[in-house]
Amino acid sequence: MVKPSVLVTRRWPAAVEARLAEDYNVVLNTGDKPLAAGEIRDALKTYDAVLPTVTDRLGPEALDVSGARTRILANYGVGYSHIDEARARDLGLTVTNTPDVLSECTADIAMTLMLMVARRAGEGERELRAGRWSGWRPTHLIGTKVSGKTLGIIGFGRIGQEVAKRAHHGFGMKILVQNRSRVDPALLARYDAVQVDSVDALLPQCDFVSLHCPGGAANRHLINGRRLDLMKPDAYLINTARGEVIDEQALARALWFDTIGGAALDVFDGEPHISPELIDCDNLVMLPHLGSATREAREAMGFRVLDNLGDFFAGRTPRDRVI
Ligand code: DGY
């Protein structure tokens, strides 16, 4: 039987690339250069499957093809707001993602950010590396205690739940949850969590707010100037979800004028471009989208794509089909 042809848009962990090469006629992106819209259009005419990732732009321009050969976009990553859903449906594409396997590591990064910003770890490291540290003193870089505080989680999917587990059972935090649908009371009970009705109702009650909702048009600027004003003046905002969920100009204003305590971001609107207004905010921690960046998670994401492809080409519905 002829093996399906597969294009991988970026470098993947070596173990996964090796397995892909055994099972498929695979073309790897050994140079790891992002593909332009025209190259994606060509790929859709050439390969049975295209394996994009979260930084590929699969909007109307890249998906503007007639006579596509590709039948499946097996995405490497859980988020798929970079894929134009309506256009993918028009082309009859199946789209899959890679949930679950990165939830723990992404929750770990959310906790890392929460601790870093509250304990001023970024500021401390910058000071030390610049040779500006004059030694221990009782008033130096005083931060905020995390243990026992109230954490608001916006979006209570798998990653949000992993954050609740760490924050409640590890740090004794009180958990408030905002979620589009009603959360099973048994699930809330695991973390002694309370679901509130709206983002507006959640924000004023929290010492920390962590975002775990999907990106895309529906949640663009969910956290805007008005909502930042609802936060306590010493509260911290954490984002490991998608950059567009926060209005970064409004956030920069809130940080500059100290209307919130600080923020910590792993994701950015239009990344890898960083809004210049954010760069000099001292009460801001920034990481370069590291949520799933562990060997374990990145390999598991790749093998999850392989599972989805295997199911698809065997005529079964892939377990992670999202479109
Ligand atoms: C995802 O999978 O959506 C993350 O942002 C990258 O791991």
mmCIF file of C-alpha atoms and ligand atoms in Angstrom:
data_model
loop_
_atom_site.group_PDB
_atom_site.id
_atom_site.type_symbol
_atom_site.label_atom_id
_atom_site.label_comp_id
_atom_site.label_asym_id
_atom_site.label_seq_id
_atom_site.Cartn_x
_atom_site.Cartn_y
_atom_site.Cartn_z
ATOM 1 C CA MET A 1 0.000 0.000 0.000
ATOM 2 C CA VAL A 2 1.286 3.488 -0.859
ATOM 3 C CA LYS A 3 2.079 5.457 2.266
ATOM 4 C CA PRO A 4 0.223 8.792 2.589
ATOM 5 C CA SER A 5 2.343 11.854 1.919
ATOM 6 C CA VAL A 6 2.809 14.189 4.844
ATOM 7 C CA LEU A 7 4.367 17.643 5.242
ATOM 8 C CA VAL A 8 5.569 18.815 8.655
ATOM 9 C CA THR A 9 5.753 22.620 8.810
ATOM 10 C CA ARG A 10 8.404 23.002 11.569
ATOM 11 C CA ARG A 11 11.087 20.864 13.252
ATOM 12 C CA TRP A 12 9.664 18.335 15.732
ATOM 13 C CA PRO A 13 11.389 16.226 18.412
ATOM 14 C CA ALA A 14 13.735 13.740 16.729
ATOM 15 C CA ALA A 15 11.971 10.657 18.109
ATOM 16 C CA VAL A 16 8.667 11.758 16.576
ATOM 17 C CA GLU A 17 10.191 12.710 13.224
ATOM 18 C CA ALA A 18 11.797 9.250 13.089
ATOM 19 C CA ARG A 19 8.461 7.506 13.710
ATOM 20 C CA LEU A 20 6.732 9.689 11.121
ATOM 21 C CA ALA A 21 9.364 8.726 8.556
ATOM 22 C CA GLU A 22 8.669 5.021 9.211
ATOM 23 C CA ASP A 23 4.923 5.317 8.693
ATOM 24 C CA TYR A 24 4.575 8.005 5.994
ATOM 25 C CA ASN A 25 6.210 9.549 2.966
ATOM 26 C CA VAL A 26 7.228 12.499 5.031
ATOM 27 C CA VAL A 27 8.785 15.832 4.108
ATOM 28 C CA LEU A 28 10.379 17.516 7.113
ATOM 29 C CA ASN A 29 11.151 21.205 7.468
ATOM 30 C CA THR A 30 14.824 20.670 8.321
ATOM 31 C CA GLY A 31 15.551 24.411 8.135
ATOM 32 C CA ASP A 32 12.731 25.087 10.651
ATOM 33 C CA LYS A 33 11.714 28.239 8.739
ATOM 34 C CA PRO A 34 8.045 29.268 9.024
ATOM 35 C CA LEU A 35 6.136 28.704 5.776
ATOM 36 C CA ALA A 36 4.640 31.650 3.898
ATOM 37 C CA ALA A 37 0.959 31.595 2.901
ATOM 38 C CA GLY A 38 1.894 30.634 -0.677
ATOM 39 C CA GLU A 39 3.969 27.665 0.538
ATOM 40 C CA ILE A 40 1.064 26.460 2.649
ATOM 41 C CA ARG A 41 -1.262 26.726 -0.363
ATOM 42 C CA ASP A 42 1.220 24.661 -2.418
ATOM 43 C CA ALA A 43 1.427 22.092 0.384
ATOM 44 C CA LEU A 44 -2.352 21.746 0.444
ATOM 45 C CA LYS A 45 -2.272 20.869 -3.247
ATOM 46 C CA THR A 46 0.595 18.391 -2.855
ATOM 47 C CA TYR A 47 0.300 16.332 0.350
ATOM 48 C CA ASP A 48 -2.360 14.033 1.800
ATOM 49 C CA ALA A 49 -1.764 15.513 5.242
ATOM 50 C CA VAL A 50 -0.257 18.772 6.453
ATOM 51 C CA LEU A 51 1.012 18.903 10.043
ATOM 52 C CA PRO A 52 1.049 22.554 11.109
ATOM 53 C CA THR A 53 1.669 24.027 14.510
ATOM 54 C CA VAL A 54 0.307 26.913 16.543
ATOM 55 C CA THR A 55 2.538 29.584 14.998
ATOM 56 C CA ASP A 56 1.534 28.785 11.405
ATOM 57 C CA ARG A 57 -1.041 31.186 10.013
ATOM 58 C CA LEU A 58 -3.756 29.128 8.372
ATOM 59 C CA GLY A 59 -6.120 31.994 7.749
ATOM 60 C CA PRO A 60 -8.248 32.701 4.676
ATOM 61 C CA GLU A 61 -5.159 33.595 2.587
ATOM 62 C CA ALA A 62 -3.245 30.356 3.242
ATOM 63 C CA LEU A 63 -6.395 28.259 2.858
ATOM 64 C CA ASP A 64 -7.453 29.927 -0.389
ATOM 65 C CA VAL A 65 -6.923 26.892 -2.627
ATOM 66 C CA SER A 66 -9.072 25.100 -5.102
ATOM 67 C CA GLY A 67 -8.590 21.394 -5.670
ATOM 68 C CA ALA A 68 -6.815 20.706 -2.362
ATOM 69 C CA ARG A 69 -5.262 17.251 -2.085
ATOM 70 C CA THR A 70 -4.857 17.516 1.692
ATOM 71 C CA ARG A 71 -7.633 15.925 3.718
ATOM 72 C CA ILE A 72 -6.322 16.423 7.230
ATOM 73 C CA LEU A 73 -4.556 19.190 9.149
ATOM 74 C CA ALA A 74 -3.132 17.311 12.123
ATOM 75 C CA ASN A 75 -2.110 20.228 14.295
ATOM 76 C CA TYR A 76 0.807 19.979 16.708
ATOM 77 C CA GLY A 77 -0.592 21.942 19.657
ATOM 78 C CA VAL A 78 -3.830 22.175 21.570
ATOM 79 C CA GLY A 79 -4.853 25.664 20.401
ATOM 80 C CA TYR A 80 -6.233 25.875 16.866
ATOM 81 C CA SER A 81 -7.439 29.464 16.637
ATOM 82 C CA HIS A 82 -4.725 29.991 13.976
ATOM 83 C CA ILE A 83 -6.781 27.819 11.594
ATOM 84 C CA ASP A 84 -9.702 29.501 9.850
ATOM 85 C CA GLU A 85 -12.503 27.179 10.822
ATOM 86 C CA ALA A 86 -15.013 28.187 8.129
ATOM 87 C CA ARG A 87 -12.424 27.891 5.355
ATOM 88 C CA ALA A 88 -11.193 24.524 6.667
ATOM 89 C CA ARG A 89 -14.773 23.255 6.639
ATOM 90 C CA ASP A 90 -15.288 24.569 3.074
ATOM 91 C CA LEU A 91 -12.230 22.594 1.986
ATOM 92 C CA GLY A 92 -13.592 19.486 3.708
ATOM 93 C CA LEU A 93 -10.525 19.282 5.943
ATOM 94 C CA THR A 94 -10.461 17.267 9.128
ATOM 95 C CA VAL A 95 -8.575 19.155 11.841
ATOM 96 C CA THR A 96 -7.110 17.576 14.975
ATOM 97 C CA ASN A 97 -5.192 18.980 17.959
ATOM 98 C CA THR A 98 -3.119 17.601 20.858
ATOM 99 C CA PRO A 99 -4.922 18.122 24.184
ATOM 100 C CA ASP A 100 -4.149 16.534 27.585
ATOM 101 C CA VAL A 101 -0.473 15.753 27.082
ATOM 102 C CA LEU A 102 0.669 19.342 27.695
ATOM 103 C CA SER A 103 -1.770 20.282 30.454
ATOM 104 C CA GLU A 104 0.528 19.555 33.378
ATOM 105 C CA CYS A 105 3.529 21.338 31.890
ATOM 106 C CA THR A 106 1.474 24.381 30.892
ATOM 107 C CA ALA A 107 0.017 24.519 34.410
ATOM 108 C CA ASP A 108 3.566 24.321 35.766
ATOM 109 C CA ILE A 109 4.488 27.393 33.704
ATOM 110 C CA ALA A 110 1.415 29.258 34.959
ATOM 111 C CA MET A 111 2.556 28.546 38.529
ATOM 112 C CA THR A 112 6.117 29.549 37.617
ATOM 113 C CA LEU A 113 4.843 32.884 36.302
ATOM 114 C CA MET A 114 2.610 33.435 39.320
ATOM 115 C CA LEU A 115 5.500 32.891 41.703
ATOM 116 C CA MET A 116 7.948 34.892 39.596
ATOM 117 C CA VAL A 117 5.786 37.985 39.393
ATOM 118 C CA ALA A 118 4.596 37.868 43.006
ATOM 119 C CA ARG A 119 8.110 37.321 44.349
ATOM 120 C CA ARG A 120 9.721 39.749 41.877
ATOM 121 C CA ALA A 121 12.054 37.054 40.564
ATOM 122 C CA GLY A 122 12.489 38.695 37.141
ATOM 123 C CA GLU A 123 13.401 42.042 38.697
ATOM 124 C CA GLY A 124 15.813 40.311 41.079
ATOM 125 C CA GLU A 125 17.565 38.420 38.325
ATOM 126 C CA ARG A 126 17.878 41.538 36.148
ATOM 127 C CA GLU A 127 19.368 43.451 39.089
ATOM 128 C CA LEU A 128 21.862 40.713 39.928
ATOM 129 C CA ARG A 129 23.045 40.144 36.351
ATOM 130 C CA ALA A 130 23.488 43.894 35.869
ATOM 131 C CA GLY A 131 25.818 43.981 38.885
ATOM 132 C CA ARG A 132 23.419 46.237 40.790
ATOM 133 C CA TRP A 133 22.821 43.965 43.841
ATOM 134 C CA SER A 134 24.179 45.631 46.966
ATOM 135 C CA GLY A 135 23.331 42.738 49.313
ATOM 136 C CA TRP A 136 20.548 41.487 51.618
ATOM 137 C CA ARG A 137 18.513 44.050 53.496
ATOM 138 C CA PRO A 138 15.105 43.906 55.181
ATOM 139 C CA THR A 139 13.425 46.158 52.648
ATOM 140 C CA HIS A 140 14.875 44.767 49.427
ATOM 141 C CA LEU A 141 12.540 43.646 46.571
ATOM 142 C CA ILE A 142 9.602 42.948 48.824
ATOM 143 C CA GLY A 143 7.011 40.854 47.024
ATOM 144 C CA THR A 144 3.641 39.336 47.787
ATOM 145 C CA LYS A 145 2.901 36.008 49.475
ATOM 146 C CA VAL A 146 1.201 33.507 47.167
ATOM 147 C CA SER A 147 0.161 30.789 49.627
ATOM 148 C CA GLY A 148 -3.388 31.091 50.910
ATOM 149 C CA LYS A 149 -4.447 33.810 48.462
ATOM 150 C CA THR A 150 -7.460 33.769 46.119
ATOM 151 C CA LEU A 151 -6.858 32.615 42.546
ATOM 152 C CA GLY A 152 -9.392 33.250 39.795
ATOM 153 C CA ILE A 153 -9.206 30.832 36.881
ATOM 154 C CA ILE A 154 -10.844 31.946 33.629
ATOM 155 C CA GLY A 155 -11.545 28.850 31.506
ATOM 156 C CA PHE A 156 -11.778 25.609 33.439
ATOM 157 C CA GLY A 157 -10.645 23.068 30.864
ATOM 158 C CA ARG A 158 -7.836 20.603 31.406
ATOM 159 C CA ILE A 159 -5.097 23.196 31.929
ATOM 160 C CA GLY A 160 -7.227 25.340 34.221
ATOM 161 C CA GLN A 161 -7.960 22.257 36.325
ATOM 162 C CA GLU A 162 -4.271 21.384 36.586
ATOM 163 C CA VAL A 163 -3.583 24.930 37.787
ATOM 164 C CA ALA A 164 -6.351 24.593 40.378
ATOM 165 C CA LYS A 165 -4.816 21.325 41.594
ATOM 166 C CA ARG A 166 -1.385 22.874 42.083
ATOM 167 C CA ALA A 167 -2.634 26.141 43.550
ATOM 168 C CA HIS A 168 -5.143 24.607 45.953
ATOM 169 C CA HIS A 169 -3.381 21.448 47.085
ATOM 170 C CA GLY A 170 0.144 22.842 46.865
ATOM 171 C CA PHE A 171 -0.305 26.464 47.924
ATOM 172 C CA GLY A 172 -3.569 26.345 49.874
ATOM 173 C CA MET A 173 -5.136 28.897 47.535
ATOM 174 C CA LYS A 174 -8.853 29.573 47.404
ATOM 175 C CA ILE A 175 -10.067 28.869 43.856
ATOM 176 C CA LEU A 176 -12.728 30.822 41.962
ATOM 177 C CA VAL A 177 -13.670 29.673 38.485
ATOM 178 C CA GLN A 178 -15.286 31.358 35.504
ATOM 179 C CA ASN A 179 -16.229 29.064 32.643
ATOM 180 C CA ARG A 180 -18.573 29.293 29.648
ATOM 181 C CA SER A 181 -20.564 26.237 30.728
ATOM 182 C CA ARG A 182 -21.550 24.975 34.162
ATOM 183 C CA VAL A 183 -18.735 22.989 35.761
ATOM 184 C CA ASP A 184 -19.646 19.649 37.348
ATOM 185 C CA PRO A 185 -19.923 20.305 41.120
ATOM 186 C CA ALA A 186 -17.923 17.118 41.781
ATOM 187 C CA LEU A 187 -15.045 18.564 39.773
ATOM 188 C CA LEU A 188 -15.203 21.888 41.622
ATOM 189 C CA ALA A 189 -15.270 19.991 44.927
ATOM 190 C CA ARG A 190 -11.864 18.426 44.149
ATOM 191 C CA TYR A 191 -10.316 21.874 44.563
ATOM 192 C CA ASP A 192 -12.893 23.315 46.933
ATOM 193 C CA ALA A 193 -13.563 25.718 44.061
ATOM 194 C CA VAL A 194 -16.521 28.037 43.528
ATOM 195 C CA GLN A 195 -17.828 28.902 40.073
ATOM 196 C CA VAL A 196 -18.847 32.521 39.568
ATOM 197 C CA ASP A 197 -21.227 33.727 36.875
ATOM 198 C CA SER A 198 -19.074 36.119 34.902
ATOM 199 C CA VAL A 199 -15.584 37.486 34.364
ATOM 200 C CA ASP A 200 -16.782 40.795 35.817
ATOM 201 C CA ALA A 201 -17.928 39.064 38.992
ATOM 202 C CA LEU A 202 -14.662 37.131 39.332
ATOM 203 C CA LEU A 203 -12.074 39.873 38.845
ATOM 204 C CA PRO A 204 -12.727 42.063 41.928
ATOM 205 C CA GLN A 205 -12.475 39.049 44.246
ATOM 206 C CA CYS A 206 -9.050 37.738 43.207
ATOM 207 C CA ASP A 207 -5.440 38.266 44.262
ATOM 208 C CA PHE A 208 -4.304 36.372 41.153
ATOM 209 C CA VAL A 209 -6.138 35.817 37.872
ATOM 210 C CA SER A 210 -4.928 33.121 35.486
ATOM 211 C CA LEU A 211 -6.245 32.854 31.905
ATOM 212 C CA HIS A 212 -6.965 29.406 30.433
ATOM 213 C CA CYS A 213 -9.664 30.130 27.856
ATOM 214 C CA PRO A 214 -9.229 29.622 24.095
ATOM 215 C CA GLY A 215 -7.966 32.447 21.886
ATOM 216 C CA GLY A 216 -9.495 33.563 18.602
ATOM 217 C CA ALA A 217 -12.042 36.225 17.744
ATOM 218 C CA ALA A 218 -14.513 35.234 20.473
ATOM 219 C CA ASN A 219 -12.087 36.006 23.296
ATOM 220 C CA ARG A 220 -10.075 38.812 21.699
ATOM 221 C CA HIS A 221 -9.460 41.484 24.364
ATOM 222 C CA LEU A 222 -11.582 39.635 26.898
ATOM 223 C CA ILE A 223 -9.320 41.379 29.386
ATOM 224 C CA ASN A 224 -9.597 45.023 28.338
ATOM 225 C CA GLY A 225 -9.116 48.338 30.145
ATOM 226 C CA ARG A 226 -12.525 48.216 31.779
ATOM 227 C CA ARG A 227 -11.921 44.727 33.160
ATOM 228 C CA LEU A 228 -8.380 45.541 34.307
ATOM 229 C CA ASP A 229 -9.994 48.331 36.341
ATOM 230 C CA LEU A 230 -12.145 45.692 38.047
ATOM 231 C CA MET A 231 -9.064 43.947 39.431
ATOM 232 C CA LYS A 232 -7.779 44.731 42.911
ATOM 233 C CA PRO A 233 -4.976 47.342 42.801
ATOM 234 C CA ASP A 234 -2.473 44.774 44.080
ATOM 235 C CA ALA A 235 -3.705 41.772 42.030
ATOM 236 C CA TYR A 236 -1.648 39.923 39.412
ATOM 237 C CA LEU A 237 -2.700 38.772 35.934
ATOM 238 C CA ILE A 238 -1.185 35.585 34.443
ATOM 239 C CA ASN A 239 -1.587 34.561 30.782
ATOM 240 C CA THR A 240 -0.533 31.184 29.396
ATOM 241 C CA ALA A 241 -3.531 30.979 27.024
ATOM 242 C CA ARG A 242 -3.308 33.211 23.948
ATOM 243 C CA GLY A 243 -1.908 36.710 23.567
ATOM 244 C CA GLU A 244 -5.003 38.184 21.944
ATOM 245 C CA VAL A 245 -7.082 37.520 25.067
ATOM 246 C CA ILE A 246 -5.488 40.613 26.652
ATOM 247 C CA ASP A 247 -5.572 44.151 25.259
ATOM 248 C CA GLU A 248 -1.826 44.726 25.654
ATOM 249 C CA GLN A 249 -2.056 48.522 25.374
ATOM 250 C CA ALA A 250 -4.540 48.579 28.231
ATOM 251 C CA LEU A 251 -2.348 46.186 30.221
ATOM 252 C CA ALA A 252 0.715 48.365 29.688
ATOM 253 C CA ARG A 253 -1.249 51.366 31.003
ATOM 254 C CA ALA A 254 -2.394 49.393 34.057
ATOM 255 C CA LEU A 255 1.207 48.348 34.753
ATOM 256 C CA TRP A 256 2.678 51.808 34.210
ATOM 257 C CA PHE A 257 0.094 53.480 36.422
ATOM 258 C CA ASP A 258 0.152 50.646 39.000
ATOM 259 C CA THR A 259 -3.580 50.082 38.838
ATOM 260 C CA ILE A 260 -2.807 46.364 39.229
ATOM 261 C CA GLY A 261 0.090 44.742 41.079
ATOM 262 C CA GLY A 262 1.724 43.135 38.063
ATOM 263 C CA ALA A 263 1.383 40.653 35.229
ATOM 264 C CA ALA A 264 3.172 37.618 33.856
ATOM 265 C CA LEU A 265 2.813 36.542 30.235
ATOM 266 C CA ASP A 266 3.892 33.458 28.307
ATOM 267 C CA VAL A 267 1.942 34.451 25.181
ATOM 268 C CA PHE A 268 1.644 37.685 23.191
ATOM 269 C CA ASP A 269 -0.613 39.250 20.599
ATOM 270 C CA GLY A 270 1.185 38.879 17.259
ATOM 271 C CA GLU A 271 4.121 36.993 18.812
ATOM 272 C CA PRO A 272 7.080 36.886 18.454
ATOM 273 C CA HIS A 273 6.592 40.661 18.152
ATOM 274 C CA ILE A 274 6.354 42.190 21.628
ATOM 275 C CA SER A 275 4.465 45.482 22.106
ATOM 276 C CA PRO A 276 7.178 48.070 22.882
ATOM 277 C CA GLU A 277 4.997 49.469 25.692
ATOM 278 C CA LEU A 278 5.445 46.211 27.610
ATOM 279 C CA ILE A 279 9.218 45.924 27.383
ATOM 280 C CA ASP A 280 10.106 48.403 30.132
ATOM 281 C CA CYS A 281 7.383 47.472 32.618
ATOM 282 C CA ASP A 282 9.248 46.329 35.717
ATOM 283 C CA ASN A 283 6.215 44.660 37.270
ATOM 284 C CA LEU A 284 5.866 42.342 34.262
ATOM 285 C CA VAL A 285 7.410 38.895 33.741
ATOM 286 C CA MET A 286 7.636 37.668 30.145
ATOM 287 C CA LEU A 287 8.522 34.209 28.834
ATOM 288 C CA PRO A 288 8.777 33.198 25.157
ATOM 289 C CA HIS A 289 5.746 30.846 24.918
ATOM 290 C CA LEU A 290 7.283 28.039 26.973
ATOM 291 C CA GLY A 291 4.078 26.453 28.342
ATOM 292 C CA SER A 292 4.557 23.040 26.732
ATOM 293 C CA ALA A 293 8.320 23.304 26.297
ATOM 294 C CA THR A 294 9.485 20.143 28.050
ATOM 295 C CA ARG A 295 10.967 17.103 26.320
ATOM 296 C CA GLU A 296 8.162 14.981 27.727
ATOM 297 C CA ALA A 297 5.303 17.214 26.580
ATOM 298 C CA ARG A 298 6.730 18.021 23.155
ATOM 299 C CA GLU A 299 7.343 14.341 22.362
ATOM 300 C CA ALA A 300 3.905 13.374 23.654
ATOM 301 C CA MET A 301 2.326 16.090 21.471
ATOM 302 C CA GLY A 302 4.064 14.634 18.423
ATOM 303 C CA PHE A 303 2.992 11.075 19.230
ATOM 304 C CA ARG A 304 -0.549 12.341 19.753
ATOM 305 C CA VAL A 305 -0.451 13.743 16.196
ATOM 306 C CA LEU A 306 0.713 10.323 15.007
ATOM 307 C CA ASP A 307 -2.243 8.678 16.774
ATOM 308 C CA ASN A 308 -4.614 11.102 15.087
ATOM 309 C CA LEU A 309 -3.063 10.517 11.666
ATOM 310 C CA GLY A 310 -3.092 6.745 12.172
ATOM 311 C CA ASP A 311 -6.800 6.808 12.999
ATOM 312 C CA PHE A 312 -7.608 9.094 10.084
ATOM 313 C CA PHE A 313 -5.834 7.035 7.442
ATOM 314 C CA ALA A 314 -7.302 3.824 8.901
ATOM 315 C CA GLY A 315 -10.769 5.280 8.328
ATOM 316 C CA ARG A 316 -11.530 5.930 12.010
ATOM 317 C CA THR A 317 -12.501 9.276 13.533
ATOM 318 C CA PRO A 318 -9.358 10.657 15.197
ATOM 319 C CA ARG A 319 -9.817 11.008 18.957
ATOM 320 C CA ASP A 320 -8.788 14.677 18.866
ATOM 321 C CA ARG A 321 -10.900 15.791 15.934
ATOM 322 C CA VAL A 322 -11.927 19.411 16.463
ATOM 323 C CA ILE A 323 -13.232 20.192 12.958
HETATM 324 C C1 DGY B 1 -0.622 25.010 22.314
HETATM 325 O O1 DGY B 1 -0.433 23.806 22.185
HETATM 326 O O2 DGY B 1 -1.645 25.551 21.928
HETATM 327 C C2 DGY B 1 0.435 25.815 23.012
HETATM 328 O O3 DGY B 1 0.242 27.148 22.953
HETATM 329 C C3 DGY B 1 1.819 25.415 22.568
HETATM 330 O O4 DGY B 1 2.063 24.240 23.204
#
